[in-house]
JSON list of C-alpha atoms in Angstrom, two decimals:
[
{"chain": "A", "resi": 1193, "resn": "UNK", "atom": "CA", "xyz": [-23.41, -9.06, -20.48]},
{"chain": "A", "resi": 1194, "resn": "UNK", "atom": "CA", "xyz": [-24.60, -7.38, -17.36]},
{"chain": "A", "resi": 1195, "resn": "UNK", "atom": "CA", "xyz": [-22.48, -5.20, -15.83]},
{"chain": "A", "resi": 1196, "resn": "UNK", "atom": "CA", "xyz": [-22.22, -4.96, -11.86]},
{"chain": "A", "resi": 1197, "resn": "UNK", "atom": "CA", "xyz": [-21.46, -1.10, -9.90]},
{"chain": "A", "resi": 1198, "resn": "UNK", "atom": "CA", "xyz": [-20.37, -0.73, -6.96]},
{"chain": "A", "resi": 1199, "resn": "UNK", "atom": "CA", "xyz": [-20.35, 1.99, -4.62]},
{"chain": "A", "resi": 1200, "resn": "UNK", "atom": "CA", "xyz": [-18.64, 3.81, -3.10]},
{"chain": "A", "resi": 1201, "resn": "UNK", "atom": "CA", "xyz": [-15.07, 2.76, -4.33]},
{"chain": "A", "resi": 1202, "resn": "UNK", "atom": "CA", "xyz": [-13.63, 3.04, -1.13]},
{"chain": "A", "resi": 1203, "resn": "UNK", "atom": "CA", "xyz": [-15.88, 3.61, 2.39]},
{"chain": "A", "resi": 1204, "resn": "UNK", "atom": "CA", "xyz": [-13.85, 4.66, 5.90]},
{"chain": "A", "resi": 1205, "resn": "UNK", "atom": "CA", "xyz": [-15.23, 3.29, 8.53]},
{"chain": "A", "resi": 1206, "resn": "UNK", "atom": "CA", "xyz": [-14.61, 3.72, 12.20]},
{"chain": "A", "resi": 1207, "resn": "UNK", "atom": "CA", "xyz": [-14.29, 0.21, 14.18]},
{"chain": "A", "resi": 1208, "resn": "UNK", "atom": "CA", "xyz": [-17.49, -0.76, 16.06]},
{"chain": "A", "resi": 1209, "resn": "UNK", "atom": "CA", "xyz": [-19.52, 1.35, 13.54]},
{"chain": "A", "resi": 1210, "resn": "UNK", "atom": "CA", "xyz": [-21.88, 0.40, 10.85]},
{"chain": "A", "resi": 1211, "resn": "UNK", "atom": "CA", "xyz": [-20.77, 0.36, 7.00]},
{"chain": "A", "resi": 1212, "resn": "UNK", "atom": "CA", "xyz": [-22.90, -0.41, 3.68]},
{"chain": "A", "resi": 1213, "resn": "UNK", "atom": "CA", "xyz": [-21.78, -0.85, 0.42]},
{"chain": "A", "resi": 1214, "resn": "UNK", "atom": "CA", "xyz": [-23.88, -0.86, -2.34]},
{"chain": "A", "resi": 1215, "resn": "UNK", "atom": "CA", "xyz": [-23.88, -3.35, -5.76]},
{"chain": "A", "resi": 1216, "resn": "UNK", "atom": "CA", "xyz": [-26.13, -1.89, -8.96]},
{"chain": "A", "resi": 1217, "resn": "UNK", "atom": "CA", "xyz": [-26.84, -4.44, -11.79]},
{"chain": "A", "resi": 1218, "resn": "UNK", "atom": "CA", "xyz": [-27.67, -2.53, -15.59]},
{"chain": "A", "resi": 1219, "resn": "UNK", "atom": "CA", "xyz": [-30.38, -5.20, -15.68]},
{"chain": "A", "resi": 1220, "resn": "UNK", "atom": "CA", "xyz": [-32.16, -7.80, -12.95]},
{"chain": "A", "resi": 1221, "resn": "UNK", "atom": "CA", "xyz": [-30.42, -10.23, -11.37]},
{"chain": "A", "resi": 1222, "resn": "UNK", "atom": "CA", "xyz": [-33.42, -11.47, -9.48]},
{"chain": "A", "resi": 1223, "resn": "UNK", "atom": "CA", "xyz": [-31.66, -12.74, -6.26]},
{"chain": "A", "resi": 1224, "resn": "UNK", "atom": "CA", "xyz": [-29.14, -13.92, -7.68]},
{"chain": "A", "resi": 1225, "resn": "UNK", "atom": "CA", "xyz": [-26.32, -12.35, -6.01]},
{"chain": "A", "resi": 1226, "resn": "UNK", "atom": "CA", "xyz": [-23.60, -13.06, -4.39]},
{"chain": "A", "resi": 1227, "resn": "UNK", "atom": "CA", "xyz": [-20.68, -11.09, -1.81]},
{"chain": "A", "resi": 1228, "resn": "UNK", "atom": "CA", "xyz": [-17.03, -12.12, -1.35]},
{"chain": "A", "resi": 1229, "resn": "UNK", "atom": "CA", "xyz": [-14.56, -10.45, 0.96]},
{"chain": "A", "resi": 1230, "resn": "UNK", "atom": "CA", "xyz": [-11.08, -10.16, -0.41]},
{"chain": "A", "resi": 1231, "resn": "UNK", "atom": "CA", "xyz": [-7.93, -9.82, 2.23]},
{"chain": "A", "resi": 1232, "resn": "UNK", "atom": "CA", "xyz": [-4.27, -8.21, 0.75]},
{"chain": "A", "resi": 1233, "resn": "UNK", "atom": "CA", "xyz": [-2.78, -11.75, -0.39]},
{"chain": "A", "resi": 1234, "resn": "UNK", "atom": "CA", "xyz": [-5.20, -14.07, -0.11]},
{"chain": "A", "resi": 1235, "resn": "UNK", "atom": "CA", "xyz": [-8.76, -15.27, -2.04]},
{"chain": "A", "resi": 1236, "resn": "UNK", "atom": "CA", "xyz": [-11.90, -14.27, -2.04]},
{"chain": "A", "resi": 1237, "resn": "UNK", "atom": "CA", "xyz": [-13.84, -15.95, 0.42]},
{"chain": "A", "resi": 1238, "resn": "UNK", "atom": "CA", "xyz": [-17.41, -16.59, -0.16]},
{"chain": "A", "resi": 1239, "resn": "UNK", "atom": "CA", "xyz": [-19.83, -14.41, 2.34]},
{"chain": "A", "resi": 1240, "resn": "UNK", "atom": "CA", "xyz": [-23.49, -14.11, 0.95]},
{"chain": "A", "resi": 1241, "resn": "UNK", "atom": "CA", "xyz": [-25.18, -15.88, -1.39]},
{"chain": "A", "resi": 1242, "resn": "UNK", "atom": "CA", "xyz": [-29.07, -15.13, -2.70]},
{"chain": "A", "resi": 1243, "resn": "UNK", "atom": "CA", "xyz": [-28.65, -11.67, -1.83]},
{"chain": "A", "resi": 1244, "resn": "UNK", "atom": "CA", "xyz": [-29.50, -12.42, 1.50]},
{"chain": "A", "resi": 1245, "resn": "UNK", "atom": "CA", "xyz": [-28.24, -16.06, 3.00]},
{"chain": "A", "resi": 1246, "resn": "UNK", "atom": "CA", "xyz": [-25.06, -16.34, 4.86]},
{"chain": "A", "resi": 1247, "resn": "UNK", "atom": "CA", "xyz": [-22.45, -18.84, 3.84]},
{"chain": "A", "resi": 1248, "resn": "UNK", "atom": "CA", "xyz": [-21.48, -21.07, 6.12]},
{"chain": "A", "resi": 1249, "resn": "UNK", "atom": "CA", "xyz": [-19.03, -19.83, 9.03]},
{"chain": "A", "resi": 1250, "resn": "UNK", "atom": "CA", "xyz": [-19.85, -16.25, 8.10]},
{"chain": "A", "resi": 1251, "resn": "UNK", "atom": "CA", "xyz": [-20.96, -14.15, 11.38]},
{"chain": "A", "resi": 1252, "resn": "UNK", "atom": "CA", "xyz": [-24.15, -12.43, 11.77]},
{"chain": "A", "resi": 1253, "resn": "UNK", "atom": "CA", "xyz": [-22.96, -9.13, 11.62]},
{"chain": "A", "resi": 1254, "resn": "UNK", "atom": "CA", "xyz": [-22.86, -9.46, 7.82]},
{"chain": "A", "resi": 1255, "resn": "UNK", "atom": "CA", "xyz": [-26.14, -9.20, 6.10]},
{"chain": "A", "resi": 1256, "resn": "UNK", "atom": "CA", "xyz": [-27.20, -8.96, 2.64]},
{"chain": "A", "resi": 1257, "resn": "UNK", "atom": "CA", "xyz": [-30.71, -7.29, 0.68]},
{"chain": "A", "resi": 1258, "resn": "UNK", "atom": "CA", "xyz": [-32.03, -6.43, -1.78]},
{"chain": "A", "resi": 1259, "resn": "UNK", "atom": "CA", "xyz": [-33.49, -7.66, -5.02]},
{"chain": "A", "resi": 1260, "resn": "UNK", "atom": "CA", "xyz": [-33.20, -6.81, -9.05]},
{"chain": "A", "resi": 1261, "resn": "UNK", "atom": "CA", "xyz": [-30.90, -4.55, -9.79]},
{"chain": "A", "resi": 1262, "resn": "UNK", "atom": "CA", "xyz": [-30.34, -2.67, -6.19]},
{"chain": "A", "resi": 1263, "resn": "UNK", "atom": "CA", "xyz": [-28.49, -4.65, -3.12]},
{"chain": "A", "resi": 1264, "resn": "UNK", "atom": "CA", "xyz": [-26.87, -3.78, 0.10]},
{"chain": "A", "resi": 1265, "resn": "UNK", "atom": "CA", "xyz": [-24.33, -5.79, 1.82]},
{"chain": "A", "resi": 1266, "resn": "UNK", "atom": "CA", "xyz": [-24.16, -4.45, 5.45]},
{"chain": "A", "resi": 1267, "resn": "UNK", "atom": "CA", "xyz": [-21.82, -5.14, 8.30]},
{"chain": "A", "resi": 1268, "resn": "UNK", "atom": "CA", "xyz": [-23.52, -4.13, 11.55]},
{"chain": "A", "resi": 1269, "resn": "UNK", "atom": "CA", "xyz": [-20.25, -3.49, 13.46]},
{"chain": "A", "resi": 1270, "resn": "UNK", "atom": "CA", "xyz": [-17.20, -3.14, 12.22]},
{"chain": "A", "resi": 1271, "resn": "UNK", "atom": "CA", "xyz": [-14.27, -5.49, 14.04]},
{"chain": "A", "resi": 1272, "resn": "UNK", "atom": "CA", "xyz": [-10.48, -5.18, 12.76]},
{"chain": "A", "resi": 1273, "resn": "UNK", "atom": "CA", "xyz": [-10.61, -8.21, 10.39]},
{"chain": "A", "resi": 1274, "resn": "UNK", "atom": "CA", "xyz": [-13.28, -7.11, 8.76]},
{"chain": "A", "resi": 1275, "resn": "UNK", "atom": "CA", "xyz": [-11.24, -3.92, 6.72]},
{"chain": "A", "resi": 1276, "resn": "UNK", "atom": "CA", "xyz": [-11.02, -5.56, 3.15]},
{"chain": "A", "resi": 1277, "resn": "UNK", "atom": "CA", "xyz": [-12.09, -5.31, -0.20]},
{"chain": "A", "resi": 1278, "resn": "UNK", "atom": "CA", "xyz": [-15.51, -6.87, -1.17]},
{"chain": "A", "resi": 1279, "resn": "UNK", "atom": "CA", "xyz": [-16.86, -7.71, -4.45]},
{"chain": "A", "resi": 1280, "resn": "UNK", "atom": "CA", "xyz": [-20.76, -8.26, -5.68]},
{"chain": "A", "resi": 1281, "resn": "UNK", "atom": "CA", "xyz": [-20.94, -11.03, -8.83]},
{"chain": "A", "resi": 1282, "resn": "UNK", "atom": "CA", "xyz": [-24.28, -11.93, -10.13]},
{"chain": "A", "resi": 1283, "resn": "UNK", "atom": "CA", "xyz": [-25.36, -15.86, -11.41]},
{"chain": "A", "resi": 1284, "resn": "UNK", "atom": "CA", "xyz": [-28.68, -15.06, -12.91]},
{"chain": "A", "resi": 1285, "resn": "UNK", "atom": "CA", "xyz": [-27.60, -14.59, -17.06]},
{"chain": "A", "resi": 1286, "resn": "UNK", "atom": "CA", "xyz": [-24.58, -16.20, -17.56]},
{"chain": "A", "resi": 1287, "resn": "UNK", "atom": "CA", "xyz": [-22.32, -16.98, -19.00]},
{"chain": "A", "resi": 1288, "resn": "UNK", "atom": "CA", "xyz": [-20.19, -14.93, -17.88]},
{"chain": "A", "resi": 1289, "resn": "UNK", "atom": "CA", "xyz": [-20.87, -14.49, -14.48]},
{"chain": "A", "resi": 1290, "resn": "UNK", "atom": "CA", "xyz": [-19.46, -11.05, -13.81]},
{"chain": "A", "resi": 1291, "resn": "UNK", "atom": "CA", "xyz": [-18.21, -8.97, -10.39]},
{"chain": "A", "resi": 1292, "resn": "UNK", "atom": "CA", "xyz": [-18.39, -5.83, -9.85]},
{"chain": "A", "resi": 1293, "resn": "UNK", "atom": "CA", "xyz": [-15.13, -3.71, -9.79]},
{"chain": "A", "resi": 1294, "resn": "UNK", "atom": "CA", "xyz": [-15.12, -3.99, -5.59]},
{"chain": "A", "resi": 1295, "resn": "UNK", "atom": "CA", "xyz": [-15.19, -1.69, -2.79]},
{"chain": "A", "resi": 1296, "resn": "UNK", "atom": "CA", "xyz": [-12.28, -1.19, -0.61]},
{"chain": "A", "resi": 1297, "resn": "UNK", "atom": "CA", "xyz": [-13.61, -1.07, 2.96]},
{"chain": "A", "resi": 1298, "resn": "UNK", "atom": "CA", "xyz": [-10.81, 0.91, 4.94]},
{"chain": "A", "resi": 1299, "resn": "UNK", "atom": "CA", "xyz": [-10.47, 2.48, 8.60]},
{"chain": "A", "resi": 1300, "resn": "UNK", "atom": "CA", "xyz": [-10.99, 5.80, 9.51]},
{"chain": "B", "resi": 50, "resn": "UNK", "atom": "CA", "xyz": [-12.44, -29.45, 5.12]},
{"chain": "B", "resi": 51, "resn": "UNK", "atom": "CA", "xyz": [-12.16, -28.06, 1.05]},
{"chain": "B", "resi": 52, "resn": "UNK", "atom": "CA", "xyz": [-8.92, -27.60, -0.33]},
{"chain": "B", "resi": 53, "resn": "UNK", "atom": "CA", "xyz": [-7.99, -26.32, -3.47]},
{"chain": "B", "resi": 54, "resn": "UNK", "atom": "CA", "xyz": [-4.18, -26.16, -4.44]},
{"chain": "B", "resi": 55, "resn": "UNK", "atom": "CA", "xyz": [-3.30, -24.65, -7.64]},
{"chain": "B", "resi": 56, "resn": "UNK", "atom": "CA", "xyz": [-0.10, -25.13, -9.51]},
{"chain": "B", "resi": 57, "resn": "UNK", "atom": "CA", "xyz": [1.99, -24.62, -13.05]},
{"chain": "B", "resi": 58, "resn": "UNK", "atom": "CA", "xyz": [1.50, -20.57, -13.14]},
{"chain": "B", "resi": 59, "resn": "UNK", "atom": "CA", "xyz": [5.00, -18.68, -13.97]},
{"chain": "B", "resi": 60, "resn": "UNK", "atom": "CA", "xyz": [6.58, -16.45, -16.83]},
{"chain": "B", "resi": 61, "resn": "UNK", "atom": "CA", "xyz": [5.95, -17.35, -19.80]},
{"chain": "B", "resi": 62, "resn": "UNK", "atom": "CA", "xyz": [6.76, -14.91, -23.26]},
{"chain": "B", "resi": 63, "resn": "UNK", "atom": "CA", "xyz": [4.07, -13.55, -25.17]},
{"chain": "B", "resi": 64, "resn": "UNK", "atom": "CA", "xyz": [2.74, -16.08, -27.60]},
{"chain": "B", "resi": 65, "resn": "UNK", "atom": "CA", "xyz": [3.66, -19.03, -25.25]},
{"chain": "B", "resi": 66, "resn": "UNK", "atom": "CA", "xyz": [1.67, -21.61, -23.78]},
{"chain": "B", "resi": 67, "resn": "UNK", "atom": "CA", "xyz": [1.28, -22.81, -19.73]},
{"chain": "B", "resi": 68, "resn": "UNK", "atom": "CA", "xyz": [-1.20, -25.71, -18.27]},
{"chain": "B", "resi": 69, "resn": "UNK", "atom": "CA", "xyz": [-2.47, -25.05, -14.53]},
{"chain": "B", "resi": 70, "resn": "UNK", "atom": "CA", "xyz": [-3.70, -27.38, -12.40]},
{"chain": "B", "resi": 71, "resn": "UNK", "atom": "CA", "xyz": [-5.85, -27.39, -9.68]},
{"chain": "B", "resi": 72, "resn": "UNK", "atom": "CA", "xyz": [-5.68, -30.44, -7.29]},
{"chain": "B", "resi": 73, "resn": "UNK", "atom": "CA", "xyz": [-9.12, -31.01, -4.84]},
{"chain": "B", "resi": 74, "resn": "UNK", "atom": "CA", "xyz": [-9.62, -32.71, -1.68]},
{"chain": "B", "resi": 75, "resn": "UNK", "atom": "CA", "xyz": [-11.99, -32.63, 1.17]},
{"chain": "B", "resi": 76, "resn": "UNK", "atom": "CA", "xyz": [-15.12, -33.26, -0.74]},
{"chain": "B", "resi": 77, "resn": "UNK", "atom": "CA", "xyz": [-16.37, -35.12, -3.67]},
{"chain": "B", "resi": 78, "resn": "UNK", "atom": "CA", "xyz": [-15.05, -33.67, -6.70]},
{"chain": "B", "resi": 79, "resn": "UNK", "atom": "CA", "xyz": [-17.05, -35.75, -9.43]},
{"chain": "B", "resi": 80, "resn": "UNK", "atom": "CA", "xyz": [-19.86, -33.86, -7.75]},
{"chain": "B", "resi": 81, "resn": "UNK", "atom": "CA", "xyz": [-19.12, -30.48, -8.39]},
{"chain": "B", "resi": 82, "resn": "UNK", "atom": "CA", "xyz": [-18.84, -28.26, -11.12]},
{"chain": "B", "resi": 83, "resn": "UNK", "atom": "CA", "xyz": [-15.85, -26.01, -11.21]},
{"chain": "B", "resi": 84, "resn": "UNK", "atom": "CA", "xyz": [-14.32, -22.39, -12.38]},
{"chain": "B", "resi": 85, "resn": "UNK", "atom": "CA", "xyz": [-11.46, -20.72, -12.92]},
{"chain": "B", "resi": 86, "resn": "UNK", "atom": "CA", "xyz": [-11.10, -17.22, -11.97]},
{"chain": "B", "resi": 87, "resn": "UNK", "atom": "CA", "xyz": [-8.10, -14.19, -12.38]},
{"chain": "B", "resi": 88, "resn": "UNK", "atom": "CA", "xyz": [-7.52, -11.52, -11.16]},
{"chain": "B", "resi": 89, "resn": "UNK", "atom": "CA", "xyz": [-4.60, -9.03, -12.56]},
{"chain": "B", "resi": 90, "resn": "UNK", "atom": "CA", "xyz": [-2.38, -7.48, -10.53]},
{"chain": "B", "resi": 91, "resn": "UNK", "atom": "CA", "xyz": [-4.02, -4.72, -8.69]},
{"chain": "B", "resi": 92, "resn": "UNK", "atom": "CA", "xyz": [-7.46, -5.35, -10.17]},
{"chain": "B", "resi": 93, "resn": "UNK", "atom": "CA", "xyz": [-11.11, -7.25, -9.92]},
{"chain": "B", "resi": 94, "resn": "UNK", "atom": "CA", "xyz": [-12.15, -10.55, -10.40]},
{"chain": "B", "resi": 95, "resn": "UNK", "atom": "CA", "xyz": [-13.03, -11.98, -13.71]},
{"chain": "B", "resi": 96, "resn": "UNK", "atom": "CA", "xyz": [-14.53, -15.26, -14.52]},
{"chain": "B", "resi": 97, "resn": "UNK", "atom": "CA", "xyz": [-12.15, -17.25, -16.90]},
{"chain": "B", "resi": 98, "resn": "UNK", "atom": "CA", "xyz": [-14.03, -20.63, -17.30]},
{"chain": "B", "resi": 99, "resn": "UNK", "atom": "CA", "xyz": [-16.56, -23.31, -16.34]},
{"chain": "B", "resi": 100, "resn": "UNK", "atom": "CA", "xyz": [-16.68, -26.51, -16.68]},
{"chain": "B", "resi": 101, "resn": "UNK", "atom": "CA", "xyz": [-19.94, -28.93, -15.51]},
{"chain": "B", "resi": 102, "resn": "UNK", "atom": "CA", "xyz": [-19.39, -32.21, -13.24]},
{"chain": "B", "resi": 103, "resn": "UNK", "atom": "CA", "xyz": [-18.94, -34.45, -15.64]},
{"chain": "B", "resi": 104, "resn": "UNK", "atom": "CA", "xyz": [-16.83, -32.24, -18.02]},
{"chain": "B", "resi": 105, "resn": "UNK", "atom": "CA", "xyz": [-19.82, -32.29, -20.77]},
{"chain": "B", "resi": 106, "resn": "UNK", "atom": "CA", "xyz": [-20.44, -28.68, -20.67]},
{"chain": "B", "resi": 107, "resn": "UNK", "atom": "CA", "xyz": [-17.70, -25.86, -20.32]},
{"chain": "B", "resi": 108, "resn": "UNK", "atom": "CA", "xyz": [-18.34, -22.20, -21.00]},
{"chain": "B", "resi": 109, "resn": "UNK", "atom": "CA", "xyz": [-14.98, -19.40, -21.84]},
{"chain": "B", "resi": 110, "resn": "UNK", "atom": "CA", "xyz": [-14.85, -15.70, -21.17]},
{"chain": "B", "resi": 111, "resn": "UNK", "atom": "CA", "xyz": [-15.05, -13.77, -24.45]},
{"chain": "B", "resi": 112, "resn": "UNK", "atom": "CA", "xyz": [-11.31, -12.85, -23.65]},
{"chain": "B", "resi": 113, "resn": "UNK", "atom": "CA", "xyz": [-10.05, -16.28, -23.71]},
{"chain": "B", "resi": 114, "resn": "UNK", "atom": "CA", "xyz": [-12.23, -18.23, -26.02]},
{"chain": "B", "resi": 115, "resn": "UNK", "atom": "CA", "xyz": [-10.14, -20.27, -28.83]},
{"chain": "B", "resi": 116, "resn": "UNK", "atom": "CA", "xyz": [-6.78, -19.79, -26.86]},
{"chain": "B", "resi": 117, "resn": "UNK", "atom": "CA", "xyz": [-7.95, -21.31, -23.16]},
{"chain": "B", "resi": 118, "resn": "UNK", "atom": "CA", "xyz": [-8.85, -25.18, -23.02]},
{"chain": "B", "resi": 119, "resn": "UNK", "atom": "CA", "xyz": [-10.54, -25.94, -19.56]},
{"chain": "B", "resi": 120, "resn": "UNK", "atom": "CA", "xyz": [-10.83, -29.91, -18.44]},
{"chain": "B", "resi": 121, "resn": "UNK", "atom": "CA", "xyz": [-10.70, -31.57, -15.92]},
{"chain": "B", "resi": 122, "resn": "UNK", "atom": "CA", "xyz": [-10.15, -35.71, -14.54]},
{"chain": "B", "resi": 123, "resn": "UNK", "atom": "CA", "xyz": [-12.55, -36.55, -11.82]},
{"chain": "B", "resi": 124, "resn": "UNK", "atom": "CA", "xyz": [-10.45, -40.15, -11.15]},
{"chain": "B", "resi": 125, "resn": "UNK", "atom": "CA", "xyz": [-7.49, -37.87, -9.99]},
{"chain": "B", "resi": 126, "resn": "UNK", "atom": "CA", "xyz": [-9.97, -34.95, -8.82]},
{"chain": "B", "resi": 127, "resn": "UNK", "atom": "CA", "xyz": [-8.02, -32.55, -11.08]},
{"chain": "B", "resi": 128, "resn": "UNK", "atom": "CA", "xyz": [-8.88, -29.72, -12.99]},
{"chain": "B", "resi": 129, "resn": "UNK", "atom": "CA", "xyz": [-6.73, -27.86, -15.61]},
{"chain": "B", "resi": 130, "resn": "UNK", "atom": "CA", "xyz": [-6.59, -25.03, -17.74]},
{"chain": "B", "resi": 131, "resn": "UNK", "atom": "CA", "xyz": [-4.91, -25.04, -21.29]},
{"chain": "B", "resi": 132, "resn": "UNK", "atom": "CA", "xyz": [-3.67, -21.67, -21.73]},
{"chain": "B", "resi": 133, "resn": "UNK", "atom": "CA", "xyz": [-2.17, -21.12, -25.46]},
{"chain": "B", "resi": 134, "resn": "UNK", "atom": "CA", "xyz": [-1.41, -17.52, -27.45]},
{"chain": "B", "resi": 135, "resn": "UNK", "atom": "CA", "xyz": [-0.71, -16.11, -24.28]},
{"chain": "B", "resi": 136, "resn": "UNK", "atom": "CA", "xyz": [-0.62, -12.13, -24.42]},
{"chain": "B", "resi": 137, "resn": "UNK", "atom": "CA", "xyz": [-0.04, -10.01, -21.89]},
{"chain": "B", "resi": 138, "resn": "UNK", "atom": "CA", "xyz": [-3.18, -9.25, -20.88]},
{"chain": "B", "resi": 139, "resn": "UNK", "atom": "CA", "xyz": [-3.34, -12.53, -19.54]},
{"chain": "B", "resi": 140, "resn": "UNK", "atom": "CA", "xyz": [-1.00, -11.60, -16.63]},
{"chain": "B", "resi": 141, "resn": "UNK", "atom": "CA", "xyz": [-2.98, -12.58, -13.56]},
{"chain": "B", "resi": 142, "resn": "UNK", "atom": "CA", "xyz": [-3.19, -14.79, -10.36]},
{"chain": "B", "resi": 143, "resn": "UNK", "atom": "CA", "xyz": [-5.90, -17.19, -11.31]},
{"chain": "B", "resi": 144, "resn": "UNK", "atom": "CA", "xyz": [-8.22, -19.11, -9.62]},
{"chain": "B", "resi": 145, "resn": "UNK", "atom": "CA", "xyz": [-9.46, -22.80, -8.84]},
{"chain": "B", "resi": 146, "resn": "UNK", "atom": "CA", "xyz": [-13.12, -22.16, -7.63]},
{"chain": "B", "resi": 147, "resn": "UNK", "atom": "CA", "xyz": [-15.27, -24.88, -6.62]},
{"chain": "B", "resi": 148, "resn": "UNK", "atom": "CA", "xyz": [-19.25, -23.96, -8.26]},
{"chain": "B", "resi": 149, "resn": "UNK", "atom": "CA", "xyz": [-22.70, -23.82, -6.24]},
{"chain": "B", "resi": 150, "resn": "UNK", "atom": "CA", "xyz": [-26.39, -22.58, -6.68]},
{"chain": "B", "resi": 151, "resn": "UNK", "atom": "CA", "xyz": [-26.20, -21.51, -10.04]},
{"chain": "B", "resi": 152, "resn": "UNK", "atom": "CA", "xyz": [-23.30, -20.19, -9.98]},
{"chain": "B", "resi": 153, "resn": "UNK", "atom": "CA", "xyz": [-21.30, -18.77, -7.36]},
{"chain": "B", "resi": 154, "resn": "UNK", "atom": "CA", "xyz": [-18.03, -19.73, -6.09]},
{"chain": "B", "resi": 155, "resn": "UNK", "atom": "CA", "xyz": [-18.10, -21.13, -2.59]},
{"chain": "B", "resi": 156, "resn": "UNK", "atom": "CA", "xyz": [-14.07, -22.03, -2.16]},
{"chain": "B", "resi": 157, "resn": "UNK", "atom": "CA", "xyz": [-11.15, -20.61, -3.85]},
{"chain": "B", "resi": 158, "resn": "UNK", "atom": "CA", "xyz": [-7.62, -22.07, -4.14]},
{"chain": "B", "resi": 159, "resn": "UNK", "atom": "CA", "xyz": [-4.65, -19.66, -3.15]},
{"chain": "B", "resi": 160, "resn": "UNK", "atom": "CA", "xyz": [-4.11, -18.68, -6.89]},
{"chain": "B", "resi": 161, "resn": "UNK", "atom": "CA", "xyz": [-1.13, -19.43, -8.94]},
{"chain": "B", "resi": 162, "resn": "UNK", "atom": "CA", "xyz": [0.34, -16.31, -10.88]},
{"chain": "B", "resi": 163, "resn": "UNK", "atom": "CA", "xyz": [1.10, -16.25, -14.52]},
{"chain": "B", "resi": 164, "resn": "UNK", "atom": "CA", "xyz": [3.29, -13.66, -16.02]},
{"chain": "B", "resi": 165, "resn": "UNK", "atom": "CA", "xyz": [3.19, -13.25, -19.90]},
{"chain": "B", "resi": 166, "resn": "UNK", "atom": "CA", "xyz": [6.16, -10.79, -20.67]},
{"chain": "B", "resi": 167, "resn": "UNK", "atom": "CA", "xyz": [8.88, -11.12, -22.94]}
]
């Protein structure tokens, strides 16, 4: 089973600035990688998928890289809505599919 | 537009059994394969269960393998999920997730909780 890290666990951010989170995998993934952003109460909505395409709807301020075992999920400037928890899950050796354990994105 | 629209979670004892349902609209179900997903309280995701379009393949989580029956009836555009043994580990909101690519999950239900406690 591969197992997916993310970092940091939580990440303050001021509104307007730029954050990154990070997403390891113990072995490659290739591109196959995917983001969701997680509200209090609701699902997981679907943001990235390839490492690096944007799902439909999803603004251009969110971008995705990265490739094997290292990606970067990076929103370019922060708004309000966008202070949430995300998650990294890989789809290259499954099953299972696995997440990582999420990074809370909160303001500063 | 998608819509996913879970149903049949509650408390249940350890031991005990509950079926969930997830009902589909807005696209064509028989077309899609499809997931379930929990999450316990306060926690990650993890993947539960798959099951392909037309039902002939299904994959289980480790954790949930000989207790969790996935299925699903593409003339109602239904999918379910068998839960037996329950322990209460199991305690979770879980997931309807529609499958794409290979696989990621590009809609989610609202989640249904199950409680297993006695």
């Amino acid at each position: 089973e591969i197992v997916m890290t993310q970092s940091p666990a939580t990440l303050s951010v001021s509104p307007g600035e730029r954050a990154t989170l990070s997403c390891r995998a113990s072995q490659s993934v290739s591109s196959s990688l995917a983001w969701y952003q997680q509200k209090p109460g609701q699902a997981p909505r679907l943001l990235i998928h390839g490492a690096s395409t944007r799902a439909t709807g999803i603004p251009a301020r969110f971008s995705g890289s990265g490739s094997g075992t290292e990606f970067t999920l990076t929103i370019s400037s922060l708004q309000s809505e966008d202070f949430a928890v995300y998650y990294c899950q890989q789809y290259n050796n499954w099953p299972p599919c696995t997440f990582g354990q999420g990074t809370k994105l909160e303001i500063k | 537009q998608v819509q996913l629209v879970e149903s049949g979670g509650g408390l249940v004892k350890p031991g005990g059994s509950l079926r969930l349902s997830c009902a589909a609209s807005g696209f064509t179900f028989s077309d899609y394969y499809m997931s379930w997903i929990r999450q316990a309280p306060g926690k990650g995701l993890e993947w539960v269960s798959y099951i392909s379009s037309s039902g002939s393949t299904i994959y289980y989580a480790d954790s949930v393998k000989g207790r969790f029956t996935i299925s699903r009836d593409n003339a109602k555009n239904s999918l379910y999920l068998q839960m037996n043994s329950l322990r209460a580990e199991d305690t979770a909101v879980y997931y309807c997730s529609r499958g794409s690519g290979w696989i990621y999950f590009d809609s989610w239900g609202q989640g249904t909780l199950v409680t297993v406690s006695s």
